Coordinates of C-alpha atoms in Angstrom, one line a residue:
M1 CA -4.0 10.3 31.3
L2 CA -1.7 9.0 28.6
R3 CA 0.6 6.3 29.7
I4 CA 3.2 4.9 27.3
V5 CA 3.5 1.3 28.4
A6 CA 7.1 0.0 28.8
S7 CA 6.6 -3.4 27.4
T8 CA 6.4 -6.3 29.9
L9 CA 6.6 -8.8 27.0
P10 CA 10.1 -10.4 26.8
A11 CA 10.1 -10.8 23.1
L12 CA 9.2 -7.1 22.6
R13 CA 11.8 -5.6 24.8
P14 CA 14.5 -5.5 22.1
L15 CA 12.0 -3.6 19.9
M16 CA 11.3 -1.1 22.7
R17 CA 15.1 -0.4 22.8
R18 CA 15.1 0.1 19.0
R19 CA 17.4 -2.8 18.3
P20 CA 17.2 -4.7 15.0
L21 CA 15.4 -8.0 15.0
L22 CA 17.6 -11.1 15.2
N23 CA 16.5 -12.5 11.8
P24 CA 16.4 -9.7 9.2
K25 CA 16.4 -12.2 6.4
A26 CA 12.9 -13.3 7.4
L27 CA 11.8 -9.7 7.1
V28 CA 13.2 -9.2 3.6
S29 CA 11.4 -12.3 2.3
S30 CA 8.4 -11.7 4.5
R31 CA 7.8 -15.4 4.8
L32 CA 7.1 -16.8 8.2
P33 CA 7.2 -20.4 9.3
P34 CA 3.8 -22.1 9.3
R35 CA 2.0 -22.4 12.6
P36 CA -0.8 -24.9 13.3
F37 CA -4.2 -23.3 12.7
C38 CA -5.9 -22.0 15.8
A39 CA -3.4 -23.8 18.1
L40 CA -4.6 -22.4 21.5
S41 CA -1.9 -22.1 24.1
T42 CA -2.6 -23.4 27.6
S43 CA -0.9 -20.5 29.3
A44 CA -2.6 -17.2 30.0
P45 CA -1.8 -14.5 27.4
P46 CA 0.6 -11.8 28.7
A47 CA -1.1 -8.8 30.2
A48 CA -4.4 -9.7 28.4
A49 CA -7.7 -8.4 29.7
A50 CA -10.2 -11.0 30.9
A51 CA -13.0 -11.9 28.6
P52 CA -16.0 -9.7 29.0
S53 CA -19.2 -11.0 30.6
D54 CA -22.5 -11.2 28.7
A55 CA -23.6 -8.0 30.4
E56 CA -20.4 -6.1 29.5
A57 CA -20.6 -7.3 25.9
G58 CA -24.0 -5.7 25.4
E59 CA -23.3 -2.6 27.5
A60 CA -22.1 -0.3 24.7
V61 CA -24.1 -1.6 21.8
A62 CA -26.3 -4.5 21.0
L63 CA -24.1 -6.4 18.6
V64 CA -26.1 -8.4 16.0
E65 CA -24.7 -11.5 14.3
H66 CA -23.4 -9.8 11.2
L67 CA -21.3 -7.4 13.2
T68 CA -19.2 -10.1 14.8
R69 CA -19.2 -12.7 12.0
C70 CA -15.8 -11.4 10.8
A71 CA -14.6 -11.2 14.4
A72 CA -14.8 -15.1 14.8
A73 CA -17.3 -14.8 17.6
D74 CA -18.1 -18.5 17.2
R75 CA -14.6 -19.4 18.2
A76 CA -14.4 -17.2 21.4
P77 CA -12.5 -16.9 23.5
L78 CA -9.4 -16.4 21.4
R79 CA -6.2 -14.6 22.4
V80 CA -5.9 -11.7 19.9
A81 CA -3.2 -9.1 19.4
V82 CA -5.0 -6.1 18.0
L83 CA -3.1 -3.4 16.0
V84 CA -4.5 0.0 16.9
S85 CA -3.6 3.4 15.2
G86 CA -5.7 5.8 17.1
G87 CA -8.2 5.9 14.2
V88 CA -11.9 5.0 14.2
D89 CA -11.5 1.8 12.1
S90 CA -9.0 0.0 14.4
S91 CA -10.8 1.2 17.5
V92 CA -14.1 -0.3 16.3
A93 CA -12.3 -3.5 15.3
L94 CA -10.9 -3.7 18.9
R95 CA -14.3 -3.1 20.4
L96 CA -16.0 -5.7 18.3
L97 CA -13.4 -8.4 19.2
H98 CA -13.7 -7.5 22.8
A99 CA -17.5 -7.7 22.7
A100 CA -17.3 -11.0 20.9
G101 CA -15.7 -12.5 23.9
H102 CA -12.0 -12.6 22.9
R103 CA -9.1 -11.8 25.2
C104 CA -7.5 -8.8 23.6
T105 CA -4.2 -6.9 24.0
A106 CA -3.8 -3.8 21.9
F107 CA -0.5 -2.8 20.2
Y108 CA 0.5 0.5 18.7
L109 CA 3.4 0.3 16.2
K110 CA 5.6 3.4 16.2
I111 CA 7.2 3.7 12.8
W112 CA 7.6 7.5 12.6
F113 CA 11.3 8.0 11.7
Q114 CA 11.7 11.5 10.3
E115 CA 14.1 13.0 12.9
D116 CA 15.7 14.8 10.0
F117 CA 12.6 17.0 9.5
R118 CA 13.1 18.9 12.7
N119 CA 10.6 21.6 11.8
F120 CA 7.7 19.1 12.0
W121 CA 8.4 17.9 15.6
S122 CA 6.1 20.5 17.0
E123 CA 3.3 18.6 15.3
C124 CA 4.5 15.1 16.0
P125 CA 2.0 12.8 14.2
W126 CA 2.2 9.8 16.5
D127 CA 1.7 11.7 19.7
E128 CA -1.9 12.5 19.0
D129 CA -2.6 9.0 17.6
L130 CA -1.2 7.4 20.7
K131 CA -3.4 9.5 23.0
Y132 CA -6.5 8.4 21.1
A133 CA -5.4 4.8 21.1
Q134 CA -4.8 4.9 24.9
A135 CA -8.2 6.6 25.5
V136 CA -10.0 3.8 23.6
C137 CA -8.2 1.1 25.4
D138 CA -8.8 2.7 28.8
K139 CA -12.5 2.9 28.1
I140 CA -12.9 -0.9 27.6
D141 CA -10.1 -1.8 30.0
V142 CA -7.7 -3.4 27.4
P143 CA -3.9 -3.1 27.9
L144 CA -1.9 -1.2 25.3
E145 CA 1.7 -1.9 24.4
V146 CA 3.8 0.5 22.3
V147 CA 6.3 -1.2 20.0
H148 CA 9.1 0.7 18.3
L149 CA 9.6 -0.5 14.7
S150 CA 11.2 2.6 13.2
D151 CA 14.4 0.9 12.4
E152 CA 12.7 -2.1 10.8
Y153 CA 10.4 0.2 8.8
W154 CA 13.4 2.2 7.5
N155 CA 15.4 -0.9 6.6
H156 CA 12.7 -2.9 4.9
V157 CA 10.2 -0.4 3.5
V158 CA 11.7 3.1 3.2
S159 CA 15.1 2.0 1.9
H160 CA 13.4 -0.2 -0.6
M161 CA 11.2 2.7 -1.8
I162 CA 14.2 5.0 -2.2
N163 CA 16.0 2.4 -4.3
E164 CA 12.9 1.8 -6.4
Y165 CA 12.5 5.5 -7.1
R166 CA 16.2 5.7 -8.1
C167 CA 15.5 3.0 -10.7
G168 CA 12.6 4.8 -12.1
R169 CA 9.9 2.6 -10.6
T170 CA 6.9 3.5 -8.4
P171 CA 6.7 1.3 -5.3
N172 CA 3.7 0.9 -3.0
P173 CA 4.7 1.5 0.6
D174 CA 1.3 0.3 2.0
V175 CA 1.7 -3.2 0.5
L176 CA 5.3 -3.4 1.8
C177 CA 4.3 -2.2 5.3
N178 CA 1.6 -4.9 5.6
T179 CA 3.9 -7.6 4.4
R180 CA 7.1 -6.7 6.1
I181 CA 6.1 -4.8 9.2
K182 CA 2.6 -5.1 10.5
F183 CA 2.2 -8.8 9.6
G184 CA 6.0 -9.5 9.2
A185 CA 8.3 -8.0 11.9
F186 CA 5.5 -7.6 14.4
L187 CA 4.0 -11.1 13.9
E188 CA 7.5 -12.6 14.2
A189 CA 8.1 -10.7 17.5
I190 CA 4.9 -12.1 19.2
E191 CA 5.1 -15.6 17.6
N192 CA 5.8 -17.4 20.9
L193 CA 3.6 -15.2 23.2
G194 CA 0.4 -17.3 23.0
F195 CA -1.7 -15.2 20.7
D196 CA -3.9 -17.0 18.3
Y197 CA -4.5 -14.2 15.8
I198 CA -3.4 -10.7 14.9
A199 CA -6.3 -8.3 14.1
S200 CA -6.5 -4.9 12.6
G201 CA -9.0 -2.4 11.1
H202 CA -8.5 -3.4 7.5
Y203 CA -11.5 -3.6 5.2
A204 CA -11.1 -7.2 4.1
H205 CA -12.4 -10.6 5.0
V206 CA -10.3 -13.7 5.8
V207 CA -12.1 -17.0 5.7
H208 CA -10.3 -19.7 7.7
P209 CA -10.8 -23.4 7.4
Y210 CA -12.6 -25.4 10.0
V211 CA -10.5 -26.5 12.9
E212 CA -10.8 -30.1 11.8
N213 CA -9.4 -29.3 8.3
T214 CA -6.0 -27.7 9.3
E215 CA -4.4 -28.4 5.9
A216 CA -6.8 -26.3 3.9
P217 CA -5.6 -22.7 3.1
S218 CA -7.2 -19.5 4.5
V219 CA -8.6 -17.3 1.8
L220 CA -8.8 -13.5 1.3
Q221 CA -12.2 -12.2 0.2
L222 CA -13.4 -8.7 -0.7
S223 CA -15.0 -6.8 2.1
K224 CA -18.6 -5.9 2.2
D225 CA -17.7 -2.3 1.5
K226 CA -16.3 -2.4 -2.0
I227 CA -15.3 1.3 -1.9
K228 CA -13.1 0.9 1.2
D229 CA -11.9 -2.6 0.4
Q230 CA -8.2 -3.0 1.2
T231 CA -7.5 -6.5 -0.2
Y232 CA -5.2 -4.9 -2.8
F233 CA -2.9 -3.8 0.1
L234 CA -3.0 -7.3 1.6
S235 CA -2.6 -9.3 -1.7
H236 CA 1.2 -10.0 -1.3
L237 CA 0.9 -11.7 2.2
S238 CA 2.0 -15.3 2.5
Q239 CA -0.4 -18.1 3.4
S240 CA 1.4 -18.4 6.8
Q241 CA 0.7 -14.8 7.5
L242 CA -2.9 -14.8 6.2
R243 CA -3.9 -17.7 8.4
R244 CA -3.0 -15.7 11.5
L245 CA -5.2 -12.7 10.7
L246 CA -8.6 -11.4 11.7
F247 CA -10.3 -8.4 10.1
P248 CA -13.5 -7.6 12.0
L249 CA -14.5 -4.8 9.6
G250 CA -14.7 -7.1 6.6
C251 CA -18.4 -7.7 7.1
I252 CA -19.3 -4.0 7.7
K253 CA -19.5 -0.9 5.6
K254 CA -17.7 2.3 6.5
D255 CA -20.8 4.3 7.3
E256 CA -21.9 1.5 9.7
V257 CA -18.4 1.6 11.4
R258 CA -18.9 5.4 12.0
R259 CA -22.4 4.7 13.5
L260 CA -21.0 2.0 15.7
A261 CA -18.2 4.3 16.9
A262 CA -20.9 6.8 18.0
Q263 CA -23.0 4.1 19.6
M264 CA -20.0 2.8 21.5
D265 CA -19.2 6.4 22.5
L266 CA -15.5 5.9 21.5
P267 CA -13.3 8.9 22.3
N268 CA -12.2 9.2 18.7
Q269 CA -15.6 8.8 17.1
G270 CA -15.4 12.1 15.2
R271 CA -11.8 11.8 14.1
K272 CA -11.1 12.1 10.3
D273 CA -9.5 9.2 8.4
S274 CA -5.8 9.4 7.8
Q275 CA -4.7 10.1 4.2
G276 CA -1.4 9.7 2.3
I277 CA 1.7 7.7 3.0
C278 CA 1.7 6.7 6.7
F279 CA 5.3 7.5 7.6
L280 CA 5.4 10.9 6.0
G281 CA 2.9 12.6 8.3
K282 CA 2.9 16.3 7.3
V283 CA 6.1 16.0 5.2
K284 CA 5.4 16.5 1.5
F285 CA 6.4 13.6 -0.7
S286 CA 8.5 15.9 -2.9
E287 CA 10.4 17.0 0.2
F288 CA 11.0 13.4 1.3
V289 CA 12.4 12.5 -2.2
E290 CA 14.6 15.6 -2.3
K291 CA 16.0 14.9 1.1
H292 CA 16.9 11.3 0.5
I293 CA 17.6 11.2 -3.2
G294 CA 18.4 14.8 -4.2
E295 CA 17.9 16.6 -7.5
M296 CA 19.5 16.1 -10.9
E297 CA 18.3 18.4 -13.7
G298 CA 17.2 16.7 -16.9
I299 CA 15.2 17.6 -20.0
I300 CA 11.6 17.1 -21.0
L301 CA 10.9 16.0 -24.5
E302 CA 7.6 15.7 -26.4
A303 CA 7.1 12.0 -27.1
E304 CA 5.6 12.5 -30.6
S305 CA 8.0 15.1 -32.0
G306 CA 11.1 15.1 -29.9
D307 CA 10.8 18.8 -29.2
Y308 CA 12.7 20.1 -26.2
L309 CA 10.1 21.6 -23.9
G310 CA 11.9 22.3 -20.7
N311 CA 13.7 20.9 -17.7
H312 CA 12.8 18.8 -14.7
R313 CA 14.3 18.1 -11.2
G314 CA 15.1 14.4 -11.7
F315 CA 13.1 11.5 -13.2
W316 CA 12.4 10.0 -9.7
F317 CA 10.0 12.9 -9.0
Y318 CA 7.6 11.7 -11.7
T319 CA 5.5 8.7 -12.5
I320 CA 3.7 7.5 -15.6
G321 CA 0.4 9.5 -16.0
Q322 CA 1.5 12.4 -13.8
R323 CA 0.3 15.8 -14.7
Q324 CA 1.2 18.0 -11.8
G325 CA 4.6 19.6 -11.4
L326 CA 5.7 19.7 -15.0
R327 CA 5.4 23.5 -15.3
L328 CA 4.8 23.5 -19.1
A329 CA 2.6 25.8 -21.1
G330 CA 0.1 24.7 -23.7
G331 CA -1.0 21.6 -21.8
P332 CA -2.3 19.7 -20.1
W333 CA 0.8 17.5 -20.4
Y334 CA 1.2 14.0 -19.0
V335 CA 4.3 11.9 -18.3
V336 CA 4.2 9.0 -20.7
E337 CA 7.6 7.4 -20.5
K338 CA 11.0 7.9 -18.7
D339 CA 14.5 7.3 -19.9
V340 CA 16.2 6.4 -16.5
R341 CA 19.7 6.0 -18.0
N342 CA 19.7 9.5 -19.5
N343 CA 17.4 11.2 -17.0
V344 CA 14.9 12.2 -19.6
I345 CA 11.1 12.6 -19.2
F346 CA 8.8 12.1 -22.2
V347 CA 5.5 13.9 -22.2
S348 CA 2.4 14.2 -24.3
R349 CA -0.9 16.0 -24.6
N350 CA -2.4 12.9 -26.2
Y351 CA -2.2 10.6 -23.3
Y352 CA -5.8 9.5 -23.5
S353 CA -5.9 9.2 -27.3
L354 CA -7.5 5.9 -28.5
D355 CA -4.5 5.0 -30.6
K356 CA -2.2 5.2 -27.5
R357 CA -3.1 1.8 -26.1
R358 CA -1.8 0.5 -22.8
R359 CA -3.4 -2.8 -21.9
T360 CA -0.7 -5.4 -22.0
F361 CA 2.1 -5.8 -19.4
H362 CA 4.1 -8.3 -17.4
V363 CA 4.0 -9.1 -13.7
G364 CA 6.8 -10.8 -11.7
S365 CA 7.5 -11.6 -8.0
L366 CA 4.3 -13.5 -8.0
N367 CA 2.6 -14.4 -4.7
W368 CA -0.4 -16.8 -4.6
F369 CA -2.3 -17.7 -1.4
D370 CA -2.9 -21.3 -2.6
N371 CA 0.6 -21.7 -4.1
S372 CA -0.6 -22.8 -7.5
G373 CA -2.1 -19.6 -8.8
P374 CA -4.5 -19.1 -11.7
G375 CA -4.7 -21.4 -14.7
N376 CA -3.0 -20.6 -17.9
S377 CA -5.0 -18.2 -20.1
E378 CA -7.6 -17.9 -17.4
R379 CA -9.9 -14.9 -17.4
L380 CA -9.8 -13.0 -14.1
K381 CA -10.3 -9.6 -12.7
C382 CA -7.4 -7.4 -11.6
K383 CA -6.6 -4.2 -9.8
V384 CA -3.5 -2.2 -10.8
R385 CA -3.9 0.3 -7.9
H386 CA -6.0 0.7 -4.8
S387 CA -9.4 1.5 -6.2
P388 CA -12.9 0.0 -6.3
E389 CA -12.5 -0.4 -10.1
F390 CA -11.6 -3.8 -11.6
H391 CA -10.2 -4.7 -15.0
D392 CA -11.3 -7.9 -16.8
C393 CA -8.1 -9.6 -17.9
T394 CA -6.5 -12.7 -19.3
V395 CA -3.3 -14.0 -17.8
T396 CA -0.7 -16.2 -19.5
K397 CA 2.1 -17.9 -17.6
E398 CA 5.6 -17.3 -18.9
H399 CA 9.0 -18.3 -17.5
T400 CA 12.2 -16.3 -17.7
E401 CA 15.6 -17.4 -16.3
G402 CA 16.2 -14.2 -14.5
N403 CA 12.8 -13.4 -13.0
G404 CA 11.3 -16.8 -12.5
D405 CA 7.6 -17.2 -13.3
V406 CA 6.1 -14.2 -15.0
L407 CA 2.5 -13.4 -16.0
M408 CA 1.6 -11.7 -19.2
V409 CA -1.6 -9.7 -18.5
R410 CA -4.0 -8.5 -21.2
L411 CA -6.6 -6.1 -20.0
S412 CA -10.0 -5.9 -21.7
E413 CA -9.6 -2.1 -21.9
D414 CA -6.9 0.5 -21.7
D415 CA -5.3 1.7 -18.5
Q416 CA -3.2 4.8 -19.0
G417 CA -1.7 4.7 -15.5
L418 CA 0.3 1.5 -15.5
A419 CA 3.5 2.1 -13.7
A420 CA 6.4 -0.3 -13.2
G421 CA 7.0 -1.1 -9.5
Q422 CA 3.3 -1.0 -8.6
F423 CA 1.4 -4.2 -7.6
A424 CA -1.3 -5.9 -9.7
A425 CA -3.7 -8.0 -7.6
F426 CA -5.8 -10.7 -9.2
Y427 CA -9.3 -11.9 -8.3
R428 CA -11.7 -14.7 -9.1
E429 CA -15.1 -13.4 -8.3
D430 CA -14.8 -12.0 -4.8
L431 CA -11.7 -14.1 -4.0
C432 CA -8.3 -12.5 -4.0
L433 CA -5.8 -15.0 -5.5
G434 CA -2.6 -12.9 -4.8
S435 CA -0.5 -10.4 -6.6
G436 CA 2.7 -9.5 -8.4
I437 CA 4.8 -6.5 -9.3
I438 CA 4.4 -4.8 -12.6
L439 CA 7.7 -5.1 -14.5
D440 CA 9.7 -2.6 -16.6
S441 CA 9.2 -4.7 -19.7
W442 CA 6.3 -3.4 -21.8
D443 CA 5.1 -4.9 -25.0
E444 CA 4.7 -3.2 -28.4
M445 CA 1.5 -1.5 -27.3
S446 CA 3.2 0.8 -24.8
F447 CA 3.0 4.6 -25.5
P448 CA 5.1 5.3 -28.7
V449 CA 8.1 7.6 -28.4
C450 CA 9.4 8.8 -31.8
S451 CA 12.9 8.0 -33.0
R452 CA 14.0 11.6 -32.9
A453 CA 13.0 11.9 -29.2
L454 CA 15.0 8.7 -28.4
E455 CA 18.1 10.0 -30.3
I456 CA 17.9 13.4 -28.5
A457 CA 17.6 11.6 -25.1
K458 CA 21.0 9.9 -25.8
L459 CA 22.9 13.1 -26.4
E460 CA 25.7 13.6 -23.9
D461 CA 25.8 17.4 -24.4
K462 CA 22.2 18.6 -24.2
S463 CA 23.2 22.3 -24.1
S464 CA 23.2 22.2 -27.9
L465 CA 19.5 22.0 -27.9
G466 CA 19.2 25.7 -27.2
K467 CA 16.1 27.2 -25.7
P468 CA 13.0 25.1 -25.1
V469 CA 10.2 25.2 -27.6
R470 CA 7.2 27.0 -26.1
I471 CA 3.8 25.6 -26.9
I472 CA 0.9 28.0 -27.1
N473 CA -2.5 26.3 -26.8
L474 CA -5.1 28.2 -28.8
E475 CA -7.9 25.7 -28.7
H476 CA -10.4 28.3 -27.5
L477 CA -9.5 30.4 -30.6
V478 CA -9.0 27.9 -33.5
K479 CA -11.0 25.1 -35.0
P480 CA -10.6 21.6 -33.4
E481 CA -8.8 20.3 -36.5
Q482 CA -6.0 22.9 -36.2
E483 CA -3.0 22.2 -34.2
A484 CA -1.5 24.3 -31.4
I485 CA 1.2 26.8 -32.6
K486 CA 4.8 26.1 -31.7
V487 CA 6.9 29.1 -31.0
A488 CA 10.7 28.8 -31.1

């Protein structure tokens, strides 16, 4: 039977009543005060389950050393707050920590906020998640606490996203959620409750220093599963956050996690992985943007010619490299630039042409796990989105009065999907050094927009443009060297 636990933890009671945290400034900066490494409290953890016996640890599955290496089995028993979502990954992470001898309490963070979308309440996304989370916890006799962080999520993630879209940038809600909510607001709430670590089902590996060397930093490494690796989403955490985290799945591949879930006979072993932005559930992204930002009709211009091709709903619905939703004939068309001031979208059919190079950009709001960051002109690897693919790159440090330290990044090859507002994470071998936010300022190698297109974009009265030019693509009828026909 499902039981939503009314929190018995004093520090969590305000969250259960949906009140804001007492220190919102700390959430905005996402920087928590340092805590001594592995400082074990002498008091018993609140509502924590007793450490399992040797027989219990081996009851569900014979755990070999490599399965518990990322679960800090050599330091058991630790007091661990485990974030669970009802999915397979977090459930296996909880089971591994429990089997490794740690004293675990599970926490489900309720961040669903879309009361405005009434038509979706019949399929409330967190209700099913919570039932699975409770079933897993009941199976291994671990207490589950439900914590409401909807207000915090709205104030420090969703509102930020809306503002970024209004400015023409493309934010990453998953990075913000990890930094400001899961390991920000929640970590702050349980700071004084005696837990040594927070754990989750992320695919990443945190290597902590030996207890004797408390001054050394913790480091973030790629997980064993390079396809599922989630270090990109964790790359903007602070050192004080990182040193409090455990990721038991960092040493395991996804297919092995699935096999373990079956061996452990977890209630959710056959459940599919979640997809998309976590807080939207079944709400389409376009519906969310329309609800909270609205629509404002603008024009679409061909970047190379300045031809007026059609209209769009508002620049915030589109990101660089986007192909869907343009509703233009003669394509495929891609968004290549945006004029935010004049609400104009520039498109091209030559997005992937060799002469349209996009490999140099600037990164600000830098965050490094060891504070110093990479060396000047150092060759590194980087990710500009969540993907198993890396770019070789060279980074050069710059300084601007307005934005503080800035990196100029030169990729070894083109990337046509660079978007301002996204994060760029940097790596030295398998070590994640940190990340920064891709800035609006592009160098001379950005996608060229002709002067005619720029002049038309500035027109106050765009009704003088008349009817859009209609492009008919006759590639299947004409020779490759012939251009498509433009029809007025």
